[in-house]
């Protein structure tokens, strides 16, 4: 099990940028798929981005590909989500998630809260 804590949310105008951070603690030596998902009241949860620590390949949903970038630090204790060219439809609560033994993909991250660990979330609001 890992503990996750998000930060960096806020309100920004459309076209702006935000960087979210996820502080990770626990046994990160295990091959967790770790990343971000988001949820808005009345909408389905959506996996946004994911990666394995130490692996170069990253996964993105089609709605954010080319605008968002996920990364991690070498110490495996922080995961970032750089969000550029933000749109009003990106408004949501953003959660950091970690899943073990289910591979790594956007569908994996979408169910992180059900089958893995998730943080408390950080609100992102994009105004037009």
mmCIF file with all atom_site columns, C-alpha atoms in Angstrom:
data_model
loop_
_atom_site.group_PDB
_atom_site.id
_atom_site.type_symbol
_atom_site.label_atom_id
_atom_site.label_alt_id
_atom_site.label_comp_id
_atom_site.label_asym_id
_atom_site.label_entity_id
_atom_site.label_seq_id
_atom_site.pdbx_PDB_ins_code
_atom_site.Cartn_x
_atom_site.Cartn_y
_atom_site.Cartn_z
_atom_site.occupancy
_atom_site.B_iso_or_equiv
_atom_site.pdbx_formal_charge
_atom_site.auth_seq_id
_atom_site.auth_comp_id
_atom_site.auth_asym_id
_atom_site.auth_atom_id
_atom_site.pdbx_PDB_model_num
ATOM 1   C CA . UNK A 1 1   ? 0.000   0.000  0.000   1.00 0.00 ? 1   UNK A CA 1
ATOM 2   C CA . UNK A 1 2   ? 1.128   3.540  -0.731  1.00 0.00 ? 2   UNK A CA 1
ATOM 3   C CA . UNK A 1 3   ? -0.077  6.857  0.632   1.00 0.00 ? 3   UNK A CA 1
ATOM 4   C CA . UNK A 1 4   ? -0.763  9.621  -1.872  1.00 0.00 ? 4   UNK A CA 1
ATOM 5   C CA . UNK A 1 5   ? -1.257  13.342 -1.317  1.00 0.00 ? 5   UNK A CA 1
ATOM 6   C CA . UNK A 1 6   ? -2.072  15.785 -4.113  1.00 0.00 ? 6   UNK A CA 1
ATOM 7   C CA . UNK A 1 7   ? -1.322  19.494 -4.301  1.00 0.00 ? 7   UNK A CA 1
ATOM 8   C CA . UNK A 1 8   ? -1.182  22.268 -6.866  1.00 0.00 ? 8   UNK A CA 1
ATOM 9   C CA . UNK A 1 9   ? -4.789  22.659 -7.910  1.00 0.00 ? 9   UNK A CA 1
ATOM 10  C CA . UNK A 1 10  ? -6.453  26.007 -8.329  1.00 0.00 ? 10  UNK A CA 1
ATOM 11  C CA . UNK A 1 11  ? -8.366  28.249 -10.659 1.00 0.00 ? 11  UNK A CA 1
ATOM 12  C CA . UNK A 1 12  ? -6.946  29.336 -14.011 1.00 0.00 ? 12  UNK A CA 1
ATOM 13  C CA . UNK A 1 13  ? -8.237  30.930 -17.192 1.00 0.00 ? 13  UNK A CA 1
ATOM 14  C CA . UNK A 1 14  ? -8.654  28.864 -20.327 1.00 0.00 ? 14  UNK A CA 1
ATOM 15  C CA . UNK A 1 15  ? -5.335  28.499 -22.119 1.00 0.00 ? 15  UNK A CA 1
ATOM 16  C CA . UNK A 1 16  ? -3.391  28.667 -18.887 1.00 0.00 ? 16  UNK A CA 1
ATOM 17  C CA . UNK A 1 17  ? -1.250  26.075 -17.128 1.00 0.00 ? 17  UNK A CA 1
ATOM 18  C CA . UNK A 1 18  ? -1.082  24.330 -13.782 1.00 0.00 ? 18  UNK A CA 1
ATOM 19  C CA . UNK A 1 19  ? 1.251   21.714 -12.348 1.00 0.00 ? 19  UNK A CA 1
ATOM 20  C CA . UNK A 1 20  ? -0.115  19.158 -9.940  1.00 0.00 ? 20  UNK A CA 1
ATOM 21  C CA . UNK A 1 21  ? 2.102   17.228 -7.564  1.00 0.00 ? 21  UNK A CA 1
ATOM 22  C CA . UNK A 1 22  ? 1.507   13.907 -5.856  1.00 0.00 ? 22  UNK A CA 1
ATOM 23  C CA . UNK A 1 23  ? 3.605   13.044 -2.833  1.00 0.00 ? 23  UNK A CA 1
ATOM 24  C CA . UNK A 1 24  ? 4.030   9.282  -2.638  1.00 0.00 ? 24  UNK A CA 1
ATOM 25  C CA . UNK A 1 25  ? 5.027   7.369  0.484   1.00 0.00 ? 25  UNK A CA 1
ATOM 26  C CA . UNK A 1 26  ? 5.173   3.670  1.205   1.00 0.00 ? 26  UNK A CA 1
ATOM 27  C CA . UNK A 1 27  ? 6.806   0.786  -0.614  1.00 0.00 ? 27  UNK A CA 1
ATOM 28  C CA . UNK A 1 28  ? 7.447   2.321  -4.020  1.00 0.00 ? 28  UNK A CA 1
ATOM 29  C CA . UNK A 1 29  ? 9.880   -0.451 -4.895  1.00 0.00 ? 29  UNK A CA 1
ATOM 30  C CA . UNK A 1 30  ? 6.882   -2.485 -6.038  1.00 0.00 ? 30  UNK A CA 1
ATOM 31  C CA . UNK A 1 31  ? 5.818   -2.068 -9.703  1.00 0.00 ? 31  UNK A CA 1
ATOM 32  C CA . UNK A 1 32  ? 2.916   0.307  -9.122  1.00 0.00 ? 32  UNK A CA 1
ATOM 33  C CA . UNK A 1 33  ? 1.145   1.880  -12.041 1.00 0.00 ? 33  UNK A CA 1
ATOM 34  C CA . UNK A 1 34  ? 0.829   5.421  -10.755 1.00 0.00 ? 34  UNK A CA 1
ATOM 35  C CA . UNK A 1 35  ? -0.867  8.423  -12.241 1.00 0.00 ? 35  UNK A CA 1
ATOM 36  C CA . UNK A 1 36  ? -3.879  10.681 -12.304 1.00 0.00 ? 36  UNK A CA 1
ATOM 37  C CA . UNK A 1 37  ? -7.600  10.410 -12.767 1.00 0.00 ? 37  UNK A CA 1
ATOM 38  C CA . UNK A 1 38  ? -10.303 13.050 -12.542 1.00 0.00 ? 38  UNK A CA 1
ATOM 39  C CA . UNK A 1 39  ? -13.953 13.264 -11.687 1.00 0.00 ? 39  UNK A CA 1
ATOM 40  C CA . UNK A 1 40  ? -16.688 15.853 -12.057 1.00 0.00 ? 40  UNK A CA 1
ATOM 41  C CA . UNK A 1 41  ? -20.098 15.486 -10.391 1.00 0.00 ? 41  UNK A CA 1
ATOM 42  C CA . UNK A 1 42  ? -22.495 13.803 -12.799 1.00 0.00 ? 42  UNK A CA 1
ATOM 43  C CA . UNK A 1 43  ? -19.730 12.503 -15.063 1.00 0.00 ? 43  UNK A CA 1
ATOM 44  C CA . UNK A 1 44  ? -17.862 9.223  -15.137 1.00 0.00 ? 44  UNK A CA 1
ATOM 45  C CA . UNK A 1 45  ? -14.411 9.015  -13.604 1.00 0.00 ? 45  UNK A CA 1
ATOM 46  C CA . UNK A 1 46  ? -11.716 9.454  -16.247 1.00 0.00 ? 46  UNK A CA 1
ATOM 47  C CA . UNK A 1 47  ? -8.152  8.196  -16.206 1.00 0.00 ? 47  UNK A CA 1
ATOM 48  C CA . UNK A 1 48  ? -5.883  11.010 -17.401 1.00 0.00 ? 48  UNK A CA 1
ATOM 49  C CA . UNK A 1 49  ? -2.257  9.872  -17.327 1.00 0.00 ? 49  UNK A CA 1
ATOM 50  C CA . UNK A 1 50  ? -0.171  7.025  -15.943 1.00 0.00 ? 50  UNK A CA 1
ATOM 51  C CA . UNK A 1 51  ? 3.346   5.636  -15.748 1.00 0.00 ? 51  UNK A CA 1
ATOM 52  C CA . UNK A 1 52  ? 5.517   3.020  -14.090 1.00 0.00 ? 52  UNK A CA 1
ATOM 53  C CA . UNK A 1 53  ? 8.344   4.403  -11.965 1.00 0.00 ? 53  UNK A CA 1
ATOM 54  C CA . UNK A 1 54  ? 11.621  4.024  -13.828 1.00 0.00 ? 54  UNK A CA 1
ATOM 55  C CA . UNK A 1 55  ? 10.014  3.267  -17.182 1.00 0.00 ? 55  UNK A CA 1
ATOM 56  C CA . UNK A 1 56  ? 10.085  5.847  -19.928 1.00 0.00 ? 56  UNK A CA 1
ATOM 57  C CA . UNK A 1 57  ? 6.706   5.049  -21.477 1.00 0.00 ? 57  UNK A CA 1
ATOM 58  C CA . UNK A 1 58  ? 3.744   7.184  -20.404 1.00 0.00 ? 58  UNK A CA 1
ATOM 59  C CA . UNK A 1 59  ? 0.024   6.759  -20.991 1.00 0.00 ? 59  UNK A CA 1
ATOM 60  C CA . UNK A 1 60  ? -2.469  9.546  -21.732 1.00 0.00 ? 60  UNK A CA 1
ATOM 61  C CA . UNK A 1 61  ? -6.165  9.780  -22.387 1.00 0.00 ? 61  UNK A CA 1
ATOM 62  C CA . UNK A 1 62  ? -7.094  11.095 -25.816 1.00 0.00 ? 62  UNK A CA 1
ATOM 63  C CA . UNK A 1 63  ? -8.709  14.148 -24.231 1.00 0.00 ? 63  UNK A CA 1
ATOM 64  C CA . UNK A 1 64  ? -5.412  15.387 -22.740 1.00 0.00 ? 64  UNK A CA 1
ATOM 65  C CA . UNK A 1 65  ? -2.744  13.957 -25.043 1.00 0.00 ? 65  UNK A CA 1
ATOM 66  C CA . UNK A 1 66  ? -0.478  16.694 -26.332 1.00 0.00 ? 66  UNK A CA 1
ATOM 67  C CA . UNK A 1 67  ? -1.513  19.100 -23.555 1.00 0.00 ? 67  UNK A CA 1
ATOM 68  C CA . UNK A 1 68  ? -0.725  17.237 -20.332 1.00 0.00 ? 68  UNK A CA 1
ATOM 69  C CA . UNK A 1 69  ? 2.543   15.618 -19.318 1.00 0.00 ? 69  UNK A CA 1
ATOM 70  C CA . UNK A 1 70  ? 3.152   13.147 -16.482 1.00 0.00 ? 70  UNK A CA 1
ATOM 71  C CA . UNK A 1 71  ? 6.549   12.723 -14.889 1.00 0.00 ? 71  UNK A CA 1
ATOM 72  C CA . UNK A 1 72  ? 8.186   11.509 -11.713 1.00 0.00 ? 72  UNK A CA 1
ATOM 73  C CA . UNK A 1 73  ? 11.332  12.284 -9.796  1.00 0.00 ? 73  UNK A CA 1
ATOM 74  C CA . UNK A 1 74  ? 14.226  9.866  -9.408  1.00 0.00 ? 74  UNK A CA 1
ATOM 75  C CA . UNK A 1 75  ? 13.481  9.294  -5.739  1.00 0.00 ? 75  UNK A CA 1
ATOM 76  C CA . UNK A 1 76  ? 10.080  7.783  -6.639  1.00 0.00 ? 76  UNK A CA 1
ATOM 77  C CA . UNK A 1 77  ? 8.353   9.966  -4.081  1.00 0.00 ? 77  UNK A CA 1
ATOM 78  C CA . UNK A 1 78  ? 6.694   12.543 -6.315  1.00 0.00 ? 78  UNK A CA 1
ATOM 79  C CA . UNK A 1 79  ? 4.616   12.354 -9.461  1.00 0.00 ? 79  UNK A CA 1
ATOM 80  C CA . UNK A 1 80  ? 3.752   15.462 -11.434 1.00 0.00 ? 80  UNK A CA 1
ATOM 81  C CA . UNK A 1 81  ? 1.054   16.370 -13.903 1.00 0.00 ? 81  UNK A CA 1
ATOM 82  C CA . UNK A 1 82  ? 1.926   19.382 -16.029 1.00 0.00 ? 82  UNK A CA 1
ATOM 83  C CA . UNK A 1 83  ? -1.270  20.707 -17.581 1.00 0.00 ? 83  UNK A CA 1
ATOM 84  C CA . UNK A 1 84  ? -1.003  23.175 -20.450 1.00 0.00 ? 84  UNK A CA 1
ATOM 85  C CA . UNK A 1 85  ? -3.573  24.754 -22.764 1.00 0.00 ? 85  UNK A CA 1
ATOM 86  C CA . UNK A 1 86  ? -6.253  24.114 -20.181 1.00 0.00 ? 86  UNK A CA 1
ATOM 87  C CA . UNK A 1 87  ? -9.876  24.085 -21.280 1.00 0.00 ? 87  UNK A CA 1
ATOM 88  C CA . UNK A 1 88  ? -13.069 24.610 -19.255 1.00 0.00 ? 88  UNK A CA 1
ATOM 89  C CA . UNK A 1 89  ? -13.867 20.922 -19.773 1.00 0.00 ? 89  UNK A CA 1
ATOM 90  C CA . UNK A 1 90  ? -10.717 20.063 -17.798 1.00 0.00 ? 90  UNK A CA 1
ATOM 91  C CA . UNK A 1 91  ? -12.449 21.376 -14.682 1.00 0.00 ? 91  UNK A CA 1
ATOM 92  C CA . UNK A 1 92  ? -12.608 18.500 -12.196 1.00 0.00 ? 92  UNK A CA 1
ATOM 93  C CA . UNK A 1 93  ? -11.279 17.079 -8.973  1.00 0.00 ? 93  UNK A CA 1
ATOM 94  C CA . UNK A 1 94  ? -7.949  15.505 -9.822  1.00 0.00 ? 94  UNK A CA 1
ATOM 95  C CA . UNK A 1 95  ? -6.774  12.468 -7.902  1.00 0.00 ? 95  UNK A CA 1
ATOM 96  C CA . UNK A 1 96  ? -3.469  10.659 -7.749  1.00 0.00 ? 96  UNK A CA 1
ATOM 97  C CA . UNK A 1 97  ? -3.849  6.896  -7.954  1.00 0.00 ? 97  UNK A CA 1
ATOM 98  C CA . UNK A 1 98  ? -1.649  3.820  -7.633  1.00 0.00 ? 98  UNK A CA 1
ATOM 99  C CA . UNK A 1 99  ? -2.503  0.286  -8.742  1.00 0.00 ? 99  UNK A CA 1
ATOM 100 C CA . UNK A 1 100 ? -0.567  -2.946 -8.374  1.00 0.00 ? 100 UNK A CA 1
ATOM 101 C CA . UNK A 1 101 ? -0.817  -6.115 -10.452 1.00 0.00 ? 101 UNK A CA 1
ATOM 102 C CA . UNK A 1 102 ? -3.243  -4.803 -13.070 1.00 0.00 ? 102 UNK A CA 1
ATOM 103 C CA . UNK A 1 103 ? -0.826  -3.599 -15.702 1.00 0.00 ? 103 UNK A CA 1
ATOM 104 C CA . UNK A 1 104 ? -0.602  0.071  -16.571 1.00 0.00 ? 104 UNK A CA 1
ATOM 105 C CA . UNK A 1 105 ? -2.961  1.913  -18.869 1.00 0.00 ? 105 UNK A CA 1
ATOM 106 C CA . UNK A 1 106 ? -5.590  4.630  -18.825 1.00 0.00 ? 106 UNK A CA 1
ATOM 107 C CA . UNK A 1 107 ? -8.343  2.095  -17.979 1.00 0.00 ? 107 UNK A CA 1
ATOM 108 C CA . UNK A 1 108 ? -6.155  0.914  -15.072 1.00 0.00 ? 108 UNK A CA 1
ATOM 109 C CA . UNK A 1 109 ? -5.931  4.458  -13.737 1.00 0.00 ? 109 UNK A CA 1
ATOM 110 C CA . UNK A 1 110 ? -9.660  4.969  -14.171 1.00 0.00 ? 110 UNK A CA 1
ATOM 111 C CA . UNK A 1 111 ? -10.302 2.231  -11.587 1.00 0.00 ? 111 UNK A CA 1
ATOM 112 C CA . UNK A 1 112 ? -7.434  3.135  -9.245  1.00 0.00 ? 112 UNK A CA 1
ATOM 113 C CA . UNK A 1 113 ? -9.815  4.260  -6.511  1.00 0.00 ? 113 UNK A CA 1
ATOM 114 C CA . UNK A 1 114 ? -11.598 0.879  -6.658  1.00 0.00 ? 114 UNK A CA 1
ATOM 115 C CA . UNK A 1 115 ? -8.623  -1.499 -6.955  1.00 0.00 ? 115 UNK A CA 1
ATOM 116 C CA . UNK A 1 116 ? -5.684  0.476  -5.602  1.00 0.00 ? 116 UNK A CA 1
ATOM 117 C CA . UNK A 1 117 ? -4.886  3.558  -3.603  1.00 0.00 ? 117 UNK A CA 1
ATOM 118 C CA . UNK A 1 118 ? -5.944  7.146  -4.194  1.00 0.00 ? 118 UNK A CA 1
ATOM 119 C CA . UNK A 1 119 ? -5.389  10.512 -2.574  1.00 0.00 ? 119 UNK A CA 1
ATOM 120 C CA . UNK A 1 120 ? -7.958  13.024 -1.378  1.00 0.00 ? 120 UNK A CA 1
ATOM 121 C CA . UNK A 1 121 ? -7.869  15.034 -4.591  1.00 0.00 ? 121 UNK A CA 1
ATOM 122 C CA . UNK A 1 122 ? -7.136  18.596 -5.614  1.00 0.00 ? 122 UNK A CA 1
ATOM 123 C CA . UNK A 1 123 ? -9.633  20.812 -7.411  1.00 0.00 ? 123 UNK A CA 1
ATOM 124 C CA . UNK A 1 124 ? -8.821  22.287 -10.811 1.00 0.00 ? 124 UNK A CA 1
ATOM 125 C CA . UNK A 1 125 ? -11.167 24.950 -12.168 1.00 0.00 ? 125 UNK A CA 1
ATOM 126 C CA . UNK A 1 126 ? -10.713 26.402 -15.651 1.00 0.00 ? 126 UNK A CA 1
ATOM 127 C CA . UNK A 1 127 ? -12.714 29.517 -16.449 1.00 0.00 ? 127 UNK A CA 1
ATOM 128 C CA . UNK A 1 128 ? -13.599 30.702 -19.935 1.00 0.00 ? 128 UNK A CA 1
#
